[in-house]
Short mmCIF file of C-alpha atoms in Angstrom, two decimals:
data_model
loop_
_atom_site.label_atom_id
_atom_site.label_comp_id
_atom_site.label_asym_id
_atom_site.label_seq_id
_atom_site.Cartn_x
_atom_site.Cartn_y
_atom_site.Cartn_z
CA MET A 196 -69.35 63.35 -131.87
CA GLU A 197 -65.93 63.70 -131.91
CA TYR A 198 -64.90 60.46 -130.07
CA ASP A 199 -67.81 58.68 -132.34
CA GLU A 200 -66.37 59.88 -135.51
CA LYS A 201 -62.86 59.06 -134.57
CA LEU A 202 -63.49 55.65 -133.68
CA ALA A 203 -65.47 55.40 -137.20
CA ARG A 204 -62.03 56.42 -139.02
CA PHE A 205 -59.92 53.81 -136.66
CA ARG A 206 -62.23 51.13 -137.68
CA GLN A 207 -62.27 52.26 -141.25
CA ALA A 208 -58.14 52.42 -140.79
CA HIS A 209 -57.74 49.15 -139.18
CA LEU A 210 -60.07 46.68 -141.43
CA ASN A 211 -60.60 42.87 -141.26
CA PRO A 212 -57.85 41.56 -143.30
CA PHE A 213 -60.12 38.36 -143.74
CA ASN A 214 -62.26 40.26 -145.40
CA LYS A 215 -59.98 42.22 -148.06
CA GLU A 216 -60.13 40.47 -151.38
CA PRO A 217 -56.77 39.28 -152.53
CA GLU A 218 -55.61 40.90 -155.75
CA PRO A 219 -56.12 38.11 -158.97
CA ARG A 220 -52.66 38.08 -160.40
CA GLN A 221 -52.09 37.60 -163.68
CA HIS A 222 -51.30 33.36 -163.93
CA GLU A 223 -54.59 33.12 -162.02
CA GLN A 224 -56.56 35.25 -164.29
CA ARG A 225 -54.94 33.23 -167.34
CA ALA A 226 -55.98 29.95 -165.49
CA SER A 227 -59.19 30.95 -164.65
CA GLU A 228 -59.87 31.90 -168.60
CA GLU A 229 -58.58 28.42 -169.58
CA ALA A 230 -60.43 26.41 -166.86
CA PRO A 231 -63.39 24.82 -168.22
CA GLU A 232 -66.82 25.19 -166.54
CA VAL A 233 -67.92 23.88 -163.32
CA THR A 234 -70.73 21.64 -163.04
CA SER A 235 -73.59 22.23 -160.75
CA GLU A 236 -72.85 19.19 -158.88
CA GLU A 237 -69.10 20.09 -158.68
CA ALA A 238 -69.84 23.77 -157.78
CA LEU A 239 -68.69 24.67 -154.35
CA PRO A 240 -71.37 25.65 -151.60
CA GLU A 241 -72.25 29.11 -151.30
CA LEU A 242 -71.11 31.07 -148.13
CA PRO A 243 -74.07 31.98 -146.06
CA PRO A 244 -74.27 36.06 -146.04
CA GLY A 245 -72.30 38.03 -143.75
CA GLU A 246 -69.22 35.36 -144.06
CA PRO A 247 -65.79 36.33 -145.55
CA GLU A 248 -64.76 34.38 -148.06
CA PHE A 249 -61.30 32.64 -147.19
CA CYS A 250 -59.91 29.52 -148.33
CA CYS A 251 -57.41 27.12 -146.36
CA THR A 252 -54.93 25.24 -148.05
CA GLU A 253 -54.13 23.32 -145.01
CA ARG A 254 -55.58 20.57 -142.94
CA VAL A 255 -54.54 21.90 -139.77
CA MET A 256 -56.22 25.43 -140.06
CA ASP A 257 -59.39 23.40 -140.09
CA LEU A 258 -58.74 22.46 -136.64
CA GLY A 259 -58.27 26.08 -135.39
CA LEU A 260 -54.70 25.40 -134.90
CA SER A 261 -53.98 29.22 -136.48
CA GLU A 262 -56.37 30.93 -134.62
CA ASP A 263 -57.06 34.73 -135.26
CA HIS A 264 -58.90 37.44 -133.27
CA PHE A 265 -60.53 38.95 -136.12
CA SER A 266 -62.91 36.79 -138.06
CA ARG A 267 -63.49 33.17 -138.14
CA PRO A 268 -62.42 31.37 -140.93
CA VAL A 269 -65.14 28.98 -143.26
CA GLY A 270 -63.14 26.34 -142.60
CA LEU A 271 -62.91 26.10 -138.91
CA PHE A 272 -64.24 23.26 -136.98
CA LEU A 273 -65.87 24.71 -133.67
CA ALA A 274 -66.56 22.16 -131.41
CA SER A 275 -69.94 22.90 -129.11
CA ASP A 276 -71.34 19.57 -127.97
CA ILE A 277 -69.83 16.54 -127.02
CA GLN A 278 -70.18 14.43 -130.47
CA GLN A 279 -68.43 17.47 -132.19
CA LEU A 280 -65.77 17.14 -129.68
CA ARG A 281 -65.20 13.71 -130.22
CA GLN A 282 -65.14 14.17 -133.91
CA ALA A 283 -62.71 16.87 -133.79
CA ILE A 284 -60.20 14.82 -131.83
CA GLU A 285 -60.38 11.88 -134.26
CA GLU A 286 -59.39 14.31 -137.22
CA CYS A 287 -56.85 15.77 -134.75
CA LYS A 288 -55.38 12.41 -134.35
CA GLN A 289 -55.52 11.84 -138.18
CA VAL A 290 -53.72 15.10 -138.96
CA ILE A 291 -50.85 14.48 -136.14
CA LEU A 292 -49.94 11.12 -138.40
CA GLU A 293 -49.85 13.06 -141.59
CA LEU A 294 -47.83 15.51 -140.37
CA PRO A 295 -44.09 15.46 -140.59
CA GLU A 296 -42.57 14.14 -137.39
CA GLN A 297 -41.00 16.88 -134.63
CA SER A 298 -42.25 19.56 -136.83
CA GLU A 299 -43.68 22.68 -135.61
CA LYS A 300 -47.11 21.72 -136.83
CA GLN A 301 -47.46 18.54 -135.40
CA LYS A 302 -46.55 20.05 -132.01
CA ASP A 303 -48.65 22.40 -132.30
CA ALA A 304 -51.50 19.61 -133.41
CA VAL A 305 -50.76 17.81 -130.24
CA VAL A 306 -51.30 20.70 -128.05
CA ARG A 307 -54.55 21.27 -130.00
CA LEU A 308 -55.46 17.46 -129.34
CA ILE A 309 -54.60 17.98 -125.57
CA HIS A 310 -56.93 21.00 -124.94
CA LEU A 311 -60.17 19.27 -127.34
CA ARG A 312 -60.01 16.36 -124.84
CA LEU A 313 -59.72 18.65 -121.79
CA LYS A 314 -62.89 20.29 -123.31
CA LEU A 315 -64.80 17.07 -123.96
CA GLN A 316 -63.90 16.20 -120.03
CA GLU A 317 -65.49 19.36 -119.24
CA LEU A 318 -68.73 18.99 -121.21
CA LYS A 319 -69.27 15.47 -120.49
CA ASP A 320 -72.71 15.10 -118.73
CA PRO A 321 -71.80 13.95 -115.08
CA ASN A 322 -74.52 11.24 -115.12
CA GLU A 323 -72.90 9.68 -118.08
CA ASP A 324 -70.63 6.92 -116.38
CA GLU A 325 -70.51 7.74 -112.84
CA PRO A 326 -73.27 8.50 -110.31
CA ASN A 327 -73.14 11.96 -108.41
CA ILE A 328 -73.43 10.15 -104.86
CA ARG A 329 -72.02 6.73 -103.51
CA VAL A 330 -72.88 4.93 -100.33
CA LEU A 331 -70.18 2.59 -99.49
CA LEU A 332 -69.60 1.69 -96.04
CA GLU A 333 -71.63 4.16 -94.66
CA HIS A 334 -69.05 6.79 -96.53
CA ARG A 335 -71.63 9.13 -98.57
CA PHE A 336 -69.40 9.88 -101.56
CA TYR A 337 -70.32 13.26 -103.85
CA LYS A 338 -69.28 13.35 -107.16
CA GLU A 339 -66.58 16.36 -107.35
CA LYS A 340 -66.84 19.30 -109.67
CA SER A 341 -63.86 21.13 -108.77
CA LYS A 342 -60.80 20.98 -111.26
CA SER A 343 -58.02 21.37 -108.46
CA VAL A 344 -55.31 19.37 -108.78
CA LYS A 345 -53.67 19.87 -105.21
CA GLN A 346 -56.06 16.57 -103.83
CA THR A 347 -54.41 13.42 -102.83
CA CYS A 348 -56.50 9.80 -102.78
CA ASP A 349 -56.46 8.44 -99.57
CA LYS A 350 -56.52 5.04 -101.19
CA CYS A 351 -54.02 4.69 -103.66
CA ASN A 352 -51.71 7.85 -102.25
CA THR A 353 -51.31 9.46 -105.59
CA ILE A 354 -52.32 12.65 -106.96
CA ILE A 355 -55.77 13.49 -108.21
CA TRP A 356 -56.10 15.13 -111.73
CA GLY A 357 -58.95 16.94 -111.21
CA LEU A 358 -59.04 18.30 -114.78
CA ILE A 359 -59.28 14.66 -116.56
CA GLN A 360 -60.33 12.11 -113.44
CA THR A 361 -63.33 11.86 -111.77
CA TRP A 362 -62.84 11.86 -108.00
CA TYR A 363 -65.25 11.45 -104.88
CA THR A 364 -65.46 13.20 -101.35
CA CYS A 365 -67.53 11.81 -98.36
CA THR A 366 -69.46 14.40 -97.08
CA GLY A 367 -69.08 13.09 -93.29
CA CYS A 368 -65.24 12.50 -93.19
CA CYS A 369 -64.22 14.23 -95.97
CA TYR A 370 -62.53 10.65 -97.47
CA ARG A 371 -61.14 11.55 -101.20
CA CYS A 372 -60.75 9.00 -103.97
CA HIS A 373 -60.46 8.30 -107.41
CA SER A 374 -63.31 7.04 -108.85
CA LYS A 375 -61.45 3.78 -109.56
CA CYS A 376 -60.58 3.20 -105.87
CA LEU A 377 -64.16 3.34 -104.64
CA ASN A 378 -64.42 -0.71 -104.60
CA LEU A 379 -61.44 -0.72 -103.19
CA ILE A 380 -61.96 0.86 -99.62
CA SER A 381 -62.28 -1.20 -96.46
CA LYS A 382 -62.53 1.25 -93.74
CA PRO A 383 -65.59 2.60 -92.61
CA CYS A 384 -66.63 6.29 -92.09
CA VAL A 385 -65.40 7.50 -89.35
CA ARG A 386 -68.16 9.77 -88.52
CA SER A 387 -70.19 6.66 -87.69
CA LYS A 388 -67.83 6.03 -85.13
CA VAL A 389 -68.16 9.60 -83.91
CA SER A 390 -71.91 9.44 -83.76
CA HIS A 391 -72.22 5.98 -81.87
CA GLN A 392 -68.87 6.24 -79.53
CA ALA A 393 -68.22 10.17 -79.16
CA GLU A 394 -64.95 9.83 -76.43
CA TYR A 395 -61.53 10.27 -76.51
CA GLU A 396 -58.56 7.76 -75.98
CA LEU A 397 -57.34 9.66 -72.75
CA ASN A 398 -54.01 7.31 -72.16
CA ILE A 399 -51.18 8.91 -73.23
CA CYS A 400 -49.72 6.87 -76.62
CA PRO A 401 -50.97 3.55 -75.47
CA GLU A 402 -48.38 1.56 -77.35
CA THR A 403 -49.14 -2.31 -77.49
CA GLY A 404 -46.06 -3.01 -79.63
CA LEU A 405 -45.63 -4.16 -83.12
CA ASP A 406 -45.59 -7.88 -82.13
CA SER A 407 -49.43 -7.53 -80.85
CA GLN A 408 -50.30 -6.55 -84.23
CA ASP A 409 -48.68 -9.39 -86.02
CA TYR A 410 -46.36 -7.39 -87.72
CA ARG A 411 -49.15 -5.73 -90.10
CA CYS A 412 -50.54 -2.29 -90.45
CA ALA A 413 -53.28 -1.77 -88.02
CA GLU A 414 -55.96 -0.41 -90.67
CA CYS A 415 -55.23 -2.16 -94.39
CA ARG A 416 -52.96 -5.22 -92.29
CA ALA A 417 -50.12 -4.81 -94.78
CA PRO A 418 -46.85 -6.29 -93.65
CA ILE A 419 -44.87 -3.68 -92.48
CA SER A 420 -41.52 -3.49 -90.01
CA LEU A 421 -39.34 -1.11 -88.45
CA ARG A 422 -36.63 -1.42 -91.21
CA GLY A 423 -38.76 -0.23 -93.70
CA VAL A 424 -38.79 -3.73 -94.95
CA PRO A 425 -41.29 -4.36 -97.32
CA SER A 426 -43.14 -1.18 -95.60
CA GLU A 427 -42.02 1.52 -92.83
CA ALA A 428 -43.87 1.21 -89.73
CA ARG A 429 -45.35 4.57 -88.63
CA GLN A 430 -46.50 5.09 -85.15
CA CYS A 431 -49.81 7.08 -84.58
CA ASP A 432 -49.39 9.18 -80.77
CA TYR A 433 -53.42 9.24 -80.58
CA THR A 434 -53.74 5.33 -80.77
CA GLY A 435 -50.21 4.08 -80.47
CA GLN A 436 -50.69 1.67 -83.34
CA TYR A 437 -48.38 1.04 -86.18
CA TYR A 438 -49.49 1.91 -89.91
CA CYS A 439 -48.12 1.73 -93.05
CA SER A 440 -47.32 4.67 -95.51
CA HIS A 441 -50.23 4.59 -97.50
CA CYS A 442 -52.64 5.07 -93.77
CA HIS A 443 -50.22 7.17 -91.98
CA TRP A 444 -49.11 10.45 -94.17
CA ASN A 445 -47.27 11.82 -90.84
CA ASP A 446 -50.05 14.25 -90.65
CA LEU A 447 -49.62 16.39 -87.39
CA ALA A 448 -52.96 16.86 -84.40
CA VAL A 449 -53.19 17.65 -81.31
CA ILE A 450 -53.20 14.89 -78.66
CA PRO A 451 -56.22 15.20 -76.35
CA ALA A 452 -54.50 13.16 -73.70
CA ARG A 453 -51.48 15.02 -73.71
CA VAL A 454 -53.97 18.38 -73.17
CA VAL A 455 -55.76 17.11 -70.50
CA HIS A 456 -52.58 15.79 -68.47
CA ASN A 457 -49.81 17.77 -69.40
CA TRP A 458 -51.61 20.82 -70.82
CA ASP A 459 -49.40 20.06 -74.09
CA PHE A 460 -50.76 21.44 -77.15
CA GLU A 461 -47.59 20.40 -79.48
CA PRO A 462 -48.78 18.80 -82.57
CA ARG A 463 -47.80 14.97 -82.81
CA LYS A 464 -47.68 12.58 -86.01
CA VAL A 465 -51.01 10.58 -86.31
CA SER A 466 -52.63 8.37 -89.14
CA ARG A 467 -54.91 9.44 -91.37
CA CYS A 468 -57.99 7.84 -89.68
CA SER A 469 -56.83 9.37 -86.22
CA MET A 470 -56.71 13.17 -88.04
CA ARG A 471 -60.13 12.85 -89.60
CA TYR A 472 -61.95 11.34 -85.97
CA LEU A 473 -59.89 14.13 -84.20
CA ALA A 474 -60.76 16.71 -86.40
CA LEU A 475 -64.28 16.11 -86.52
CA MET A 476 -64.11 15.84 -82.46
CA VAL A 477 -62.71 18.78 -81.66
CA SER A 478 -65.61 20.44 -80.96
CA ARG A 479 -67.61 18.21 -79.33
CA PRO A 480 -67.85 18.74 -75.60
CA VAL A 481 -67.32 15.39 -74.09
CA LEU A 482 -64.43 16.01 -71.65
CA ARG A 483 -65.31 16.48 -68.14
CA LEU A 484 -61.88 18.32 -67.17
CA ARG A 485 -62.56 18.50 -63.20
CA GLU A 486 -63.23 14.49 -63.24
CA ILE A 487 -60.32 13.91 -65.48
CA ASN A 488 -57.31 16.31 -63.87
CA PRO A 489 -58.81 18.91 -61.11
CA LEU A 490 -55.82 20.24 -60.55
CA LEU A 491 -55.34 21.36 -63.79
CA PHE A 492 -57.37 24.70 -62.64
CA ASN A 493 -55.19 25.36 -60.12
CA TYR A 494 -51.91 25.81 -62.37
CA VAL A 495 -53.31 27.26 -65.84
CA GLU A 496 -54.29 30.86 -65.42
CA GLY A 497 -56.28 30.19 -68.83
CA LEU A 498 -59.16 28.04 -67.44
CA VAL A 499 -59.81 30.52 -64.46
CA GLU A 500 -61.51 32.44 -66.95
CA ILE A 501 -63.55 30.35 -67.87
CA ARG A 502 -65.53 30.32 -64.86
CA LEU A 503 -67.38 33.01 -66.25
CA ARG A 504 -69.38 30.14 -67.29
CA GLN A 505 -71.65 29.72 -64.18
CA ASP A 506 -72.51 33.49 -64.08
CA ILE A 507 -74.04 33.00 -67.72
CA LEU A 508 -75.82 30.00 -66.23
CA LEU A 509 -76.99 32.54 -63.47
CA MET A 510 -77.95 35.07 -66.25
CA LYS A 511 -79.69 32.16 -68.52
CA PRO A 512 -83.16 32.39 -66.78
CA TYR A 513 -83.11 36.21 -66.76
CA PHE A 514 -83.18 35.60 -70.70
CA ILE A 515 -85.85 33.03 -71.08
CA THR A 516 -87.98 35.39 -69.43
CA CYS A 517 -87.70 38.26 -70.43
CA LYS A 518 -89.32 39.09 -74.45
CA GLU A 519 -87.09 41.67 -75.31
CA ALA A 520 -84.00 39.30 -74.67
CA MET A 521 -85.81 36.55 -76.77
CA GLU A 522 -86.46 39.02 -79.48
CA ALA A 523 -83.02 39.96 -79.51
CA ARG A 524 -81.48 36.45 -79.38
CA LEU A 525 -78.77 37.47 -76.80
CA LEU A 526 -78.12 33.46 -76.08
CA LEU A 527 -77.29 33.08 -79.82
CA GLN A 528 -74.05 35.00 -78.92
CA LEU A 529 -72.83 31.45 -77.31
CA GLN A 530 -74.29 29.81 -80.54
CA ASP A 531 -70.69 28.21 -81.31
CA ARG A 532 -70.28 26.69 -77.84
CA GLN A 533 -73.97 25.98 -76.62
CA HIS A 534 -73.05 24.05 -73.75
CA PHE A 535 -72.07 26.92 -72.01
CA VAL A 536 -75.64 27.54 -71.74
CA GLU A 537 -76.14 24.18 -70.51
CA ASN A 538 -73.64 23.20 -67.85
CA ASP A 539 -70.55 24.55 -66.90
CA GLU A 540 -68.72 21.23 -66.68
CA MET A 541 -68.47 20.28 -70.35
CA TYR A 542 -65.42 20.75 -72.61
CA SER A 543 -64.16 20.56 -76.14
CA VAL A 544 -60.63 19.96 -77.57
CA GLN A 545 -61.80 23.45 -79.09
CA ASP A 546 -61.96 25.19 -75.60
CA LEU A 547 -59.22 24.24 -74.41
CA LEU A 548 -57.09 25.32 -77.54
CA ASP A 549 -59.04 28.74 -77.22
CA ALA A 550 -58.33 29.14 -73.74
CA HIS A 551 -54.40 28.09 -74.15
CA THR A 552 -54.43 31.42 -76.70
CA GLY A 553 -56.40 33.86 -74.52
CA ARG A 554 -59.21 34.04 -77.25
CA LEU A 555 -62.01 31.99 -75.30
CA GLY A 556 -61.69 34.13 -72.29
CA CYS A 557 -61.71 37.56 -74.47
CA SER A 558 -64.80 35.96 -75.68
CA LEU A 559 -66.34 35.44 -72.48
CA THR A 560 -65.55 38.79 -71.14
CA GLU A 561 -67.36 40.31 -73.90
CA THR A 562 -70.44 38.26 -73.64
CA HIS A 563 -70.69 38.36 -70.04
CA THR A 564 -70.43 42.35 -70.28
CA LEU A 565 -73.04 42.27 -72.82
CA PHE A 566 -75.57 39.77 -71.08
CA ALA A 567 -75.36 41.90 -67.45
CA LYS A 568 -75.62 45.45 -69.40
CA HIS A 569 -78.85 43.76 -70.67
CA ILE A 570 -80.23 42.64 -66.97
CA LYS A 571 -78.72 45.56 -65.46
CA LEU A 572 -79.02 48.63 -67.40
CA ASP A 573 -80.90 48.03 -70.56
CA CYS A 574 -84.05 46.02 -69.37
CA GLU A 575 -86.50 47.26 -66.75
CA ARG A 576 -88.29 43.45 -66.66
CA CYS A 577 -84.53 42.43 -65.48
CA GLN A 578 -84.01 44.93 -63.15
CA ALA A 579 -86.85 44.27 -61.39
CA LYS A 580 -85.82 40.55 -60.33
CA GLY A 581 -83.17 41.63 -58.75
CA PHE A 582 -82.72 40.94 -54.76
CA VAL A 583 -82.07 42.84 -51.97
CA CYS A 584 -79.77 41.55 -49.25
CA GLU A 585 -81.93 40.12 -46.25
CA LEU A 586 -79.51 40.76 -43.78
CA CYS A 587 -78.53 44.20 -44.12
CA ARG A 588 -81.22 45.50 -46.07
CA GLU A 589 -78.79 48.31 -47.84
CA GLY A 590 -76.95 49.04 -50.70
CA ASP A 591 -78.18 48.40 -54.46
CA VAL A 592 -80.13 45.83 -56.19
CA LEU A 593 -78.25 42.27 -55.91
CA PHE A 594 -77.99 39.99 -58.73
CA PRO A 595 -76.69 36.50 -58.56
CA PHE A 596 -73.73 36.68 -60.89
CA ASP A 597 -72.51 39.64 -59.32
CA SER A 598 -68.68 39.23 -57.95
CA HIS A 599 -69.50 40.24 -54.42
CA THR A 600 -72.78 38.47 -53.78
CA SER A 601 -73.23 34.84 -52.22
CA VAL A 602 -75.99 32.74 -53.67
CA CYS A 603 -78.17 30.08 -51.12
CA THR A 604 -78.07 26.71 -52.52
CA ASP A 605 -81.28 25.80 -51.29
CA CYS A 606 -83.93 28.82 -51.69
CA ARG A 607 -81.37 30.46 -54.20
CA ALA A 608 -81.83 33.88 -52.36
CA VAL A 609 -78.93 36.33 -52.71
CA PHE A 610 -76.85 37.74 -49.93
CA HIS A 611 -73.50 40.21 -49.54
CA ARG A 612 -70.99 37.95 -49.32
CA ASP A 613 -69.62 39.64 -46.18
CA CYS A 614 -72.73 39.67 -44.66
CA TYR A 615 -73.63 36.01 -45.61
CA TYR A 616 -69.96 34.70 -44.16
CA ASP A 617 -70.78 36.94 -40.98
CA ASN A 618 -73.99 35.48 -40.04
CA SER A 619 -72.23 31.65 -40.12
CA THR A 620 -73.60 30.85 -43.27
CA THR A 621 -76.65 30.64 -41.71
CA CYS A 622 -79.52 31.66 -44.70
CA PRO A 623 -82.52 33.80 -42.41
CA LYS A 624 -85.01 32.83 -45.49
CA CYS A 625 -84.54 29.26 -44.69
CA ALA A 626 -84.41 29.37 -41.23
CA ARG A 627 -87.86 31.33 -41.52
CA LEU A 628 -89.26 28.75 -44.22
CA THR A 629 -88.36 25.86 -41.24
CA LEU A 630 -89.93 28.15 -38.04
CA ARG A 631 -93.09 28.41 -40.52
CA LYS A 632 -92.84 24.65 -41.38
CA GLN A 633 -92.74 23.74 -37.71
CA SER A 634 -95.26 26.13 -36.54
CA LEU A 635 -98.09 24.25 -38.70
CA PHE A 636 -97.10 20.84 -37.77
CA GLN A 637 -97.15 21.45 -34.17
CA GLU A 638 -99.85 19.71 -32.35
CA PRO A 639 -102.08 22.12 -30.36
CA GLY A 640 -102.01 22.53 -26.63
CA PRO A 641 -104.71 21.19 -24.16
CA ASP A 642 -106.32 25.02 -23.71
CA VAL A 643 -107.01 25.02 -27.10
CA ASP A 644 -110.48 24.18 -28.26
CA ALA A 645 -111.34 21.67 -30.79
#
């Protein structure tokens, strides 16, 4: 209660200055006495109840240039919709013309005009002038609502002022441009190339020379030269072709050909089109590394740990037939690398990047440990699907993904590695099956009754 009383006293001591009635002066009283009575037509409109009485002598106050935080003057124009904002903008323009040039009031009015125009742009209906979605050359452009000013138009190479300009972004390749530049685009969407032809250029910077391009940009066909007249020729390290400064912004990207041949991850300068293509392809498993460069596994230590993929493929049949594993969704541990549970041949550039930094080896080790723990310790059903070495018939239960076992490629039987090689790599299970087949198809002797 003490706090409420103190708060009430504070509010009484700090009354709204606009609610105070000004003390009448002597000359104002005399003027009011001598002034003729005003007719009903010329009378000022009555203020609504609760509104403080305030008289503004300057036109600037009508536009809210001298704003206060205590009350709202009667003459203050508060624009709440597009029509009112447009009216306020026109009135503000008229005030700017009437005020003295280079005066403080005129400067304040100009600032107010800028704010009104920005507010009009924010309240503008998106469907009034531009559609939200535009489809052009397989691009699917979506009208952006962000007000960021850090974007650059990919067509005209100028800054996109999101506060006052309309701009679009392609949902497929992230191509950004002004609304006025949409009809000037001549390059199809890069995602269509990724969908139809998902493969890399595996030759390191296959340069053919600027004369083979007729001294023109490989994308927009603008004249270029190595001397910079009329435009500078910039080479893309991925395609080996030359581009103008509008199509080549000196963006950096890792070149797949240099990775698979030289294990070189240093970013090189590429064109805008190549940068988008490499960004969309970075997670696609399209590299058969053993066919492209099989010697790479002998010299790169990070690739040795990736061989755990083979063990994960051997664990996959256990999870497919295990109800508990399906309910726990253990295979979703590799949802970002789905190709790891499909084969052990295909690699993506992202896989090689993570192998180079060591993150892939740690991730695979954790996943391998989790899977092995479920099969060998947690799940009784998976434990029952283990093997016993048919050569020595001793030791613990064996699983095909154990490091000390060998698996027959024909019958998929599991043995101790030492036992398997001691028997001249002959699988006893396959040998028994062969003998059984021979006995079944063996012709009966003459002493056997028909």
